[in-house]
mmCIF file of C-alpha atoms in Angstrom:
data_model
loop_
_atom_site.group_PDB
_atom_site.id
_atom_site.type_symbol
_atom_site.label_atom_id
_atom_site.label_comp_id
_atom_site.label_asym_id
_atom_site.label_seq_id
_atom_site.Cartn_x
_atom_site.Cartn_y
_atom_site.Cartn_z
ATOM 1 C CA GLU A 1 -0.359 -0.400 -0.108
ATOM 2 C CA ALA A 2 1.513 3.563 -1.050
ATOM 3 C CA GLY A 3 1.652 5.880 2.126
ATOM 4 C CA VAL A 4 1.084 9.789 1.641
ATOM 5 C CA ALA A 5 2.584 10.992 -1.020
ATOM 6 C CA GLN A 6 3.852 14.937 -0.599
ATOM 7 C CA SER A 7 5.865 17.749 -2.881
ATOM 8 C CA PRO A 8 7.473 18.675 -3.633
ATOM 9 C CA ARG A 9 10.404 17.997 -1.246
ATOM 10 C CA TYR A 10 12.087 20.818 -0.812
ATOM 11 C CA LYS A 11 11.441 24.664 -1.693
ATOM 12 C CA ILE A 12 13.471 28.060 -1.285
ATOM 13 C CA ILE A 13 11.827 31.002 -1.867
ATOM 14 C CA GLU A 14 12.281 34.099 -0.621
ATOM 15 C CA LYS A 15 10.381 36.246 1.492
ATOM 16 C CA ARG A 16 6.331 37.728 0.013
ATOM 17 C CA GLN A 17 7.280 35.487 -2.502
ATOM 18 C CA SER A 18 4.176 32.151 -2.821
ATOM 19 C CA VAL A 19 4.823 28.927 -2.507
ATOM 20 C CA ALA A 20 2.163 25.985 -2.660
ATOM 21 C CA PHE A 21 2.267 22.582 -1.798
ATOM 22 C CA TRP A 22 1.359 19.211 -2.699
ATOM 23 C CA CYS A 23 -0.171 16.141 -0.798
ATOM 24 C CA ASN A 24 -1.906 13.264 -1.798
ATOM 25 C CA PRO A 25 -3.352 10.814 0.879
ATOM 26 C CA ILE A 26 -3.399 7.134 1.167
ATOM 27 C CA SER A 27 -6.750 6.195 -1.087
ATOM 28 C CA GLY A 28 -9.347 5.835 0.734
ATOM 29 C CA HIS A 29 -8.434 7.735 3.409
ATOM 30 C CA ALA A 30 -11.316 10.040 3.757
ATOM 31 C CA THR A 31 -9.702 13.034 6.695
ATOM 32 C CA LEU A 32 -6.711 14.671 5.575
ATOM 33 C CA TYR A 33 -4.045 16.281 7.986
ATOM 34 C CA TRP A 34 -2.276 18.744 7.115
ATOM 35 C CA TYR A 35 1.282 20.076 9.837
ATOM 36 C CA GLN A 36 3.772 22.891 10.113
ATOM 37 C CA GLN A 37 7.021 21.629 12.132
ATOM 38 C CA ILE A 38 9.647 24.046 12.749
ATOM 39 C CA LEU A 39 12.600 23.100 13.334
ATOM 40 C CA GLY A 40 12.563 21.536 17.223
ATOM 41 C CA GLN A 41 9.550 21.305 17.449
ATOM 42 C CA GLY A 42 6.272 19.194 17.278
ATOM 43 C CA PRO A 43 4.107 19.454 14.954
ATOM 44 C CA LYS A 44 1.444 21.795 14.851
ATOM 45 C CA LEU A 45 -1.761 21.533 13.068
ATOM 46 C CA LEU A 46 -2.814 24.166 10.771
ATOM 47 C CA ILE A 47 -6.207 22.036 8.915
ATOM 48 C CA GLN A 48 -8.122 18.947 9.004
ATOM 49 C CA PHE A 49 -10.395 18.327 6.518
ATOM 50 C CA GLN A 50 -12.363 15.202 6.137
ATOM 51 C CA ASN A 51 -13.065 14.671 2.590
ATOM 52 C CA ASN A 52 -13.947 18.279 1.156
ATOM 53 C CA GLY A 53 -14.760 19.858 3.900
ATOM 54 C CA VAL A 54 -13.193 21.891 6.992
ATOM 55 C CA VAL A 55 -13.340 20.433 9.641
ATOM 56 C CA ASP A 56 -10.226 22.380 12.238
ATOM 57 C CA ASP A 57 -8.782 25.105 10.559
ATOM 58 C CA SER A 58 -8.979 27.496 14.285
ATOM 59 C CA GLN A 59 -4.376 27.493 13.888
ATOM 60 C CA LEU A 60 -4.322 27.718 10.095
ATOM 61 C CA PRO A 61 -3.009 31.716 9.207
ATOM 62 C CA LYS A 62 -6.134 33.012 7.224
ATOM 63 C CA ASP A 63 -4.463 36.381 6.180
ATOM 64 C CA ARG A 64 -1.296 34.640 4.485
ATOM 65 C CA PHE A 65 -2.603 30.602 4.737
ATOM 66 C CA SER A 66 -4.927 29.267 2.600
ATOM 67 C CA ALA A 67 -5.595 24.992 1.459
ATOM 68 C CA GLU A 68 -7.868 23.295 -0.856
ATOM 69 C CA ARG A 69 -9.044 19.712 -1.131
ATOM 70 C CA LEU A 70 -11.212 20.205 -4.037
ATOM 71 C CA LYS A 71 -12.768 16.292 -4.843
ATOM 72 C CA GLY A 72 -12.096 15.056 -1.731
ATOM 73 C CA VAL A 73 -8.793 13.492 -2.378
ATOM 74 C CA ASP A 74 -5.527 15.339 -3.293
ATOM 75 C CA SER A 75 -4.784 19.210 -1.048
ATOM 76 C CA THR A 76 -2.704 21.956 -1.598
ATOM 77 C CA LEU A 77 -1.351 23.483 1.474
ATOM 78 C CA LYS A 78 -0.041 27.922 0.270
ATOM 79 C CA ILE A 79 1.865 30.246 1.902
ATOM 80 C CA GLN A 80 1.144 33.784 0.242
ATOM 81 C CA PRO A 81 3.093 35.804 0.784
ATOM 82 C CA ALA A 82 5.639 33.972 2.271
ATOM 83 C CA LYS A 83 7.708 35.889 5.914
ATOM 84 C CA LEU A 84 10.558 33.843 7.227
ATOM 85 C CA GLU A 85 8.986 33.350 9.794
ATOM 86 C CA ASP A 86 6.856 29.646 7.560
ATOM 87 C CA SER A 87 10.605 28.358 7.853
ATOM 88 C CA ALA A 88 9.383 25.058 8.943
ATOM 89 C CA VAL A 89 8.575 21.064 7.924
ATOM 90 C CA TYR A 90 4.725 21.457 5.936
ATOM 91 C CA LEU A 91 3.480 17.596 7.140
ATOM 92 C CA CYS A 92 0.885 16.158 5.357
ATOM 93 C CA ALA A 93 -1.202 13.048 7.483
ATOM 94 C CA SER A 94 -4.266 10.700 6.658
ATOM 95 C CA THR A 95 -6.429 8.632 8.112
ATOM 96 C CA GLN A 96 -9.506 6.446 7.415
ATOM 97 C CA GLN A 97 -11.911 8.811 9.807
ATOM 98 C CA GLY A 98 -10.501 11.138 11.878
ATOM 99 C CA GLY A 99 -9.473 10.002 15.172
ATOM 100 C CA GLY A 100 -7.980 6.671 13.082
ATOM 101 C CA THR A 101 -3.876 6.220 13.321
ATOM 102 C CA GLN A 102 -3.228 9.186 11.459
ATOM 103 C CA TYR A 103 -0.815 8.770 8.099
ATOM 104 C CA PHE A 104 2.345 10.944 7.508
ATOM 105 C CA GLY A 105 4.403 11.748 5.045
ATOM 106 C CA PRO A 106 8.177 12.752 4.842
ATOM 107 C CA GLY A 107 6.705 16.438 4.741
ATOM 108 C CA THR A 108 8.221 19.246 2.686
ATOM 109 C CA ARG A 109 11.046 20.981 3.572
ATOM 110 C CA LEU A 110 10.558 24.846 3.397
ATOM 111 C CA LEU A 111 13.332 28.024 3.265
ATOM 112 C CA VAL A 112 12.490 31.873 3.441
ATOM 113 C CA LEU A 113 15.028 33.782 3.026
ATOM 114 C CA THR B 1 3.362 27.601 27.289
ATOM 115 C CA GLN B 2 2.898 24.032 25.114
ATOM 116 C CA LEU B 3 0.264 21.772 26.241
ATOM 117 C CA LEU B 4 2.958 18.678 26.735
ATOM 118 C CA GLU B 5 5.935 19.544 28.544
ATOM 119 C CA GLN B 6 8.946 16.738 27.361
ATOM 120 C CA SER B 7 11.708 15.632 28.708
ATOM 121 C CA PRO B 8 14.249 15.785 28.198
ATOM 122 C CA GLN B 9 14.814 17.151 25.057
ATOM 123 C CA PHE B 10 17.590 15.928 23.979
ATOM 124 C CA LEU B 11 20.033 13.384 24.976
ATOM 125 C CA SER B 12 23.546 11.438 23.583
ATOM 126 C CA ILE B 13 23.577 8.224 25.261
ATOM 127 C CA GLN B 14 25.936 5.328 24.493
ATOM 128 C CA GLU B 15 24.960 1.959 22.839
ATOM 129 C CA GLY B 16 23.998 -0.085 25.035
ATOM 130 C CA GLU B 17 22.883 2.161 28.220
ATOM 131 C CA ASN B 18 18.845 2.696 29.199
ATOM 132 C CA LEU B 19 16.780 5.939 29.361
ATOM 133 C CA THR B 20 13.728 7.262 29.535
ATOM 134 C CA VAL B 21 11.921 10.173 28.096
ATOM 135 C CA TYR B 22 8.579 11.579 29.620
ATOM 136 C CA CYS B 23 5.439 13.371 28.318
ATOM 137 C CA ASN B 24 3.601 15.451 31.317
ATOM 138 C CA SER B 25 0.694 17.866 30.835
ATOM 139 C CA SER B 26 -1.603 19.195 33.486
ATOM 140 C CA SER B 27 -4.803 18.035 31.300
ATOM 141 C CA VAL B 28 -6.168 14.610 31.655
ATOM 142 C CA PHE B 29 -5.758 12.896 27.929
ATOM 143 C CA SER B 30 -8.209 10.152 26.453
ATOM 144 C CA SER B 31 -4.893 8.565 25.541
ATOM 145 C CA LEU B 32 -1.594 9.420 24.847
ATOM 146 C CA GLN B 33 0.592 9.038 21.903
ATOM 147 C CA TRP B 34 4.453 7.979 21.218
ATOM 148 C CA TYR B 35 6.173 8.729 17.591
ATOM 149 C CA ARG B 36 9.358 8.248 16.158
ATOM 150 C CA GLN B 37 10.748 10.858 13.904
ATOM 151 C CA GLU B 38 13.651 10.080 11.930
ATOM 152 C CA PRO B 39 15.656 13.156 9.892
ATOM 153 C CA GLY B 40 13.665 13.939 6.705
ATOM 154 C CA GLU B 41 10.672 11.357 7.468
ATOM 155 C CA GLY B 42 7.541 12.365 8.770
ATOM 156 C CA PRO B 43 6.569 11.168 12.528
ATOM 157 C CA VAL B 44 5.755 7.277 13.007
ATOM 158 C CA LEU B 45 3.193 6.326 15.459
ATOM 159 C CA LEU B 46 4.751 3.623 18.145
ATOM 160 C CA VAL B 47 1.608 3.299 20.426
ATOM 161 C CA THR B 48 -1.322 4.163 22.105
ATOM 162 C CA VAL B 49 -1.620 4.042 25.776
ATOM 163 C CA VAL B 50 -5.700 4.257 26.458
ATOM 164 C CA THR B 51 -6.510 3.795 30.175
ATOM 165 C CA GLY B 52 -4.386 5.058 33.434
ATOM 166 C CA GLY B 53 -1.886 3.152 34.749
ATOM 167 C CA GLU B 54 -1.227 1.253 31.726
ATOM 168 C CA VAL B 55 2.528 -0.403 30.731
ATOM 169 C CA LYS B 56 3.021 -1.270 27.038
ATOM 170 C CA LYS B 57 5.407 -2.964 25.558
ATOM 171 C CA LEU B 58 7.207 -2.975 22.477
ATOM 172 C CA LYS B 59 10.447 -5.031 22.554
ATOM 173 C CA ARG B 60 13.025 -3.142 24.335
ATOM 174 C CA LEU B 61 10.113 -0.198 24.674
ATOM 175 C CA THR B 62 8.621 -0.238 27.340
ATOM 176 C CA PHE B 63 5.328 2.774 27.063
ATOM 177 C CA GLN B 64 3.351 4.081 30.908
ATOM 178 C CA PHE B 65 0.516 5.976 31.596
ATOM 179 C CA GLY B 66 -0.160 7.302 34.109
ATOM 180 C CA ASP B 67 -3.186 7.335 36.606
ATOM 181 C CA ALA B 68 -4.194 10.155 35.926
ATOM 182 C CA ARG B 69 -3.906 9.790 32.118
ATOM 183 C CA LYS B 70 -1.994 13.405 32.155
ATOM 184 C CA ASP B 71 1.606 11.852 31.680
ATOM 185 C CA SER B 72 3.357 8.659 30.185
ATOM 186 C CA SER B 73 6.879 7.805 30.190
ATOM 187 C CA LEU B 74 8.872 5.656 27.506
ATOM 188 C CA HIS B 75 11.412 3.742 28.923
ATOM 189 C CA ILE B 76 14.594 1.642 26.285
ATOM 190 C CA THR B 77 16.574 -0.349 27.628
ATOM 191 C CA ALA B 78 19.711 -1.572 26.118
ATOM 192 C CA ALA B 79 19.995 1.548 23.795
ATOM 193 C CA GLN B 80 21.178 0.710 19.832
ATOM 194 C CA PRO B 81 22.068 3.710 16.952
ATOM 195 C CA GLY B 82 19.120 2.407 15.233
ATOM 196 C CA ASP B 83 16.750 4.379 18.081
ATOM 197 C CA THR B 84 18.068 6.678 16.958
ATOM 198 C CA GLY B 85 15.296 9.835 15.995
ATOM 199 C CA LEU B 86 13.007 12.120 17.550
ATOM 200 C CA TYR B 87 10.665 10.915 20.422
ATOM 201 C CA LEU B 88 7.482 12.706 20.581
ATOM 202 C CA CYS B 89 4.238 11.691 22.205
ATOM 203 C CA ALA B 90 0.719 13.691 21.207
ATOM 204 C CA GLY B 91 -2.746 13.842 22.297
ATOM 205 C CA ASP B 92 -6.019 14.127 21.501
ATOM 206 C CA PRO B 93 -7.692 16.106 24.543
ATOM 207 C CA ALA B 94 -10.122 16.945 22.308
ATOM 208 C CA GLY B 95 -12.406 15.543 19.946
ATOM 209 C CA ASN B 96 -9.585 14.348 16.755
ATOM 210 C CA MET B 97 -7.070 16.924 17.477
ATOM 211 C CA LEU B 98 -3.688 15.571 17.852
ATOM 212 C CA THR B 99 -1.371 18.034 20.046
ATOM 213 C CA PHE B 100 2.259 16.896 20.117
ATOM 214 C CA GLY B 101 4.806 17.927 22.441
ATOM 215 C CA GLY B 102 8.303 19.474 21.796
ATOM 216 C CA GLY B 103 9.929 16.570 21.150
ATOM 217 C CA THR B 104 12.909 14.682 22.949
ATOM 218 C CA ARG B 105 16.260 14.011 20.070
ATOM 219 C CA LEU B 106 17.705 11.474 21.300
ATOM 220 C CA MET B 107 21.254 10.401 19.898
ATOM 221 C CA VAL B 108 22.278 7.065 20.486
ATOM 222 C CA LYS B 109 26.448 6.977 20.290
ATOM 223 C CA PRO B 110 28.239 3.234 18.777
#
């Protein structure tokens, strides 16, 4: 069974530029999560989707971050414009249903200069 | 202030030594999970503890959930270089939102 796929694996941009990350969850997993993991810290949940609907986005900085999961499968997370403090690893995870074991992708490492 | 505090933050030991890492909170959790994360990878679930006082063993790893369900510990016996990684505890205080601790970065030297 294929795991959670994420791309790109690495991205370097300058501040004020835009960036987008892509996630393909495990087939059949209805729930998808995006986390931000700053160096030296644990992951912090940004947004949770159930199929194509948002369950919780209370910790998403909506002035610059956006996410969508239009068809209830793949998801994209966008930052526009990026700030230096957005440098982090962005992890995507999925579960069959909310509350089940979360399977994480390898993450996208973002560096904002 | 994090909901889950992990200690120590860093631990460097020699192969064969024993170690314990801690995960503490002032909040009660219905369950706590332990993950291991290797460089360049996402966290991988090791165990979920559910019942207060519960002890679970996974080969050389022993996980304990506090009686009051506010804290947990991970003990590794005879650590090996392959145990090197970031150990994260995570809890779900309300609903399905996992909250992670800051992690313990373990290095086991051969």
